[in-house]
Structures are given as structure tokens and as C-alpha cells.
């Protein structure tokens, strides 16, 4: 339990991940599912960012007056890329949802069973 | 029933996750493995090797430039896929859509108009100065794209799209990909490897201009792509 | 002190995530999702990563939310 308390940042991202997974598994609405997917994505980002936390770390910008410790720049670079890719997948998924609605008139996945 | 089963499954799944989390090294310690392997090199040699005071920019554009090149390709591909999925009608055969039925509040109009120049200045500063301050090509580009979206909301898409006509937009959308190719091939001709930047020698002065070029490419391309995705989704009749 | 503030922010994040999946009105859910992104942006700014915080504010709270809103406007607003 003590280890969980010191790693509370990781625990928060695990909880967010599970909330997103719940939305994907239970919700029928496609937009709601996509929101769940986005929450899962941000949970993973938060997890990777937590691995890069340095206590009292400053932003890794080496201007005048910068002094260590610095936050870890590597997870930040990875997550920057990840956020943009998340935006691309969301945009594609939303346009698919709009197309599904135009074609079938519904975005509830239960109603989409058996449509022609 | 389905909810209860899912909840039980998720609680079951949380046990190994939480156990694994409790075994990880404590958050924030400086001997965390992620902080001891390659990062000290980036932090100590980064400004010397890359000319970036902002180490995050050094990582995404210089040390891991391939990643970023892949990323801009991904977002460009996403734009193409959005066009493909929504089957945009050609401008000629496009049906005239009634403009927004709800009138735009004068407060919103005034705020967008007043803030627009400041937002543009802020994002251009971010794009050009990304190697020494927080921010960079993508952040600045997205902010310009968001400004175009806001303008479309208050002035209507038709009038905003005239700022960025179809012919110009088509060349701006792949700007990031093209700029990466140009800088990469130039680096290959001068220094022997794709997307390599000078570390020392007579071409050292090219380092910061290269970075700025890539940032401008990402910024312009990002802005055009974000705005185009919005226009594609908004213009499709639902 | 900052530990307590972290806990408050994480609590708000989890509350926002739960609110997003509980809300039946998709328009409201999109707005709550934007709040979620803004809180996340605050968390990252406090971690010494202004670059990621800027990106999250511009992309997560700005563009993604607008795209969600457009999709809701083009489809239906109520969730069953």
C-alpha cells in the first residue's frame, strides 16, 4: 500500500485508463466510445509523463539562469508526438462516425447490428 | 448485467496493473532508469550539439527527427483519409448551404476580431523561436488553425476559406512533409545522412536555419491541416 | 503542499472523466472533455513540461473539442 501511495501519479493514470476502457466496453454511442478512447490515450500519456517526473524539476530549457534538476525531456518529446497522433486518429474516427450517421441515420452501435 | 460484468472485469484487471505500479521505482527520484540512460547526455551536450536551448525541441527535431517526420506524415495521411471518408464534393457542384441559423453574438464577434492579431503574433513567435522557448512548430500551427476555426464560426466558413483559397491550401497541407524532405535531402547531400544536422565545421551556421525551416514547415502544414479537417467535417451535410 | 495540490488535480481529473462518461448530453460531454484536457494541461505545467502543456491546451482542449462539437452537430445530440 505504501508503494502505491508514493506512486500515486501512476495510480491516477491506471484509474483513468480503466474509466476509458469502461466507456469503450459499455457505452453504445460511438461518440461516447471515442471519448473513452481519448481518455485512455491521455491516461497513457500521463503514465509516460509520470515516469519522467523529477522532484522540483525545472523545465528543460537551458537559457540563462537555468539550474538543475531538470525534468526529463525524453518522455516530453515522445508525448508531444503522441498527442498529435491522437488528434489524427480522433479526426479520422469522427469523420467515420459522421459518414455512418449519413448512411444509416444512427450512431448507436446497438442499432447498427444488421443494417444493410 | 453488462455493466456489472464489465465492472467486475475491470476491477479484476486493475489488480495486476496496480501491483505492477507498486513495483515501479518511486515517482520523481533522480535515479529512475528513464533519467539515467540517455537523458544526461541530452541535458549536458544538447545545447552544444544541436543549438537548441530548449531540450525538448532538440529531442523532437534533432535527436529523434525521424519520429517527428513520421508524425507529420501520419497527420497528413489522416487528413487525406478524412477527405476520402467524407467524399468532399467539388466546389463547382457543391450545394449552397444556408449559413448558421443562429445569429452570432456581437460579443463573440468582437472578441475574436480583437484577439486575432495577438493570437497570430503569439503563434508566429512560438514557431520561429521554438528552439529556445517553450512551444514550437506544432503548437503555433495548431493555434493558427484554431484561430481559423474560430473565424469560421463567427464569420462563416465561406468567408474564412477565401483567406486560404483551395489552390493555396492544397500546397500548404503537405508543407510539413515537404519541408522535412527538403531539409533531410539537403542534410544528406551536405553531411552524408538523411536529416542530419551539422555538429561542427564550416556549415555550422546552417544549424539554426534548418531547425527554423522545419518548424515553419510544421507550423504552416499543421495550421492548414487542422483547419482543413474542420472545414471538411463542417462542410459535409450530416 | 504541492502533494496535496496534485491530489486535488487528480481527483478533479477522475471526476471529469466520470462526468464525461455519465453525461447523456453529448454536447455537455464534449465541453467536460475540454475541461478534462485543461486540468491535464495544468498538471503537466506543474511537472516542468511547458511544451507538452501548450500542446495539450491547443490540441486537446481546443481542436479535439471543436471536432467533437462538429461531429455532435452533424449527428445527434442525445445519447440513449
Tab-separated table of N, CA, C and O in Angstrom, chain A residues 53-54, chain B residues 25-26 28-37:
chain	number	residue	atom	x	y	z
A	53	UNK	N	8.913	12.393	-14.344
A	53	UNK	CA	8.888	13.444	-13.323
A	53	UNK	C	10.189	13.418	-12.526
A	53	UNK	O	10.698	12.354	-12.188
A	54	UNK	N	10.729	14.596	-12.261
A	54	UNK	CA	11.833	14.729	-11.323
A	54	UNK	C	11.359	15.698	-10.252
A	54	UNK	O	10.811	16.753	-10.581
B	25	UNK	N	9.895	2.090	-9.692
B	25	UNK	CA	10.656	2.989	-8.823
B	25	UNK	C	9.827	4.217	-8.484
B	25	UNK	O	8.988	4.630	-9.283
B	26	UNK	N	10.028	4.804	-7.303
B	26	UNK	CA	9.172	5.908	-6.871
B	26	UNK	C	9.221	7.078	-7.854
B	26	UNK	O	10.268	7.376	-8.433
B	28	UNK	N	9.603	10.590	-9.350
B	28	UNK	CA	10.327	11.807	-9.007
B	28	UNK	C	11.747	11.597	-8.560
B	28	UNK	O	12.470	12.564	-8.388
B	29	UNK	N	12.188	10.343	-8.376
B	29	UNK	CA	13.561	10.160	-7.932
B	29	UNK	C	14.496	10.331	-9.118
B	29	UNK	O	14.151	10.036	-10.260
B	30	UNK	N	15.708	10.828	-8.846
B	30	UNK	CA	16.608	11.123	-9.961
B	30	UNK	C	17.360	9.879	-10.434
B	30	UNK	O	18.056	9.945	-11.434
B	31	UNK	N	17.266	8.754	-9.707
B	31	UNK	CA	17.899	7.538	-10.229
B	31	UNK	C	16.883	6.613	-10.875
B	31	UNK	O	17.124	5.421	-11.017
B	32	UNK	N	15.750	7.193	-11.290
B	32	UNK	CA	14.783	6.482	-12.101
B	32	UNK	C	15.482	6.058	-13.402
B	32	UNK	O	16.227	6.843	-13.976
B	33	UNK	N	15.296	4.793	-13.863
B	33	UNK	CA	16.030	4.357	-15.060
B	33	UNK	C	15.815	5.262	-16.267
B	33	UNK	O	16.734	5.437	-17.081
B	34	UNK	N	14.615	5.840	-16.402
B	34	UNK	CA	14.396	6.696	-17.568
B	34	UNK	C	15.268	7.942	-17.516
B	34	UNK	O	15.462	8.601	-18.524
B	35	UNK	N	15.779	8.272	-16.331
B	35	UNK	CA	16.525	9.521	-16.198
B	35	UNK	C	18.025	9.300	-16.222
B	35	UNK	O	18.786	10.246	-16.188
B	36	UNK	N	18.469	8.042	-16.245
B	36	UNK	CA	19.903	7.803	-16.097
B	36	UNK	C	20.571	7.293	-17.370
B	36	UNK	O	21.785	7.253	-17.438
B	37	UNK	N	19.795	6.895	-18.375
B	37	UNK	CA	20.450	6.226	-19.503
B	37	UNK	C	20.944	7.216	-20.556
B	37	UNK	O	22.137	7.473	-20.668
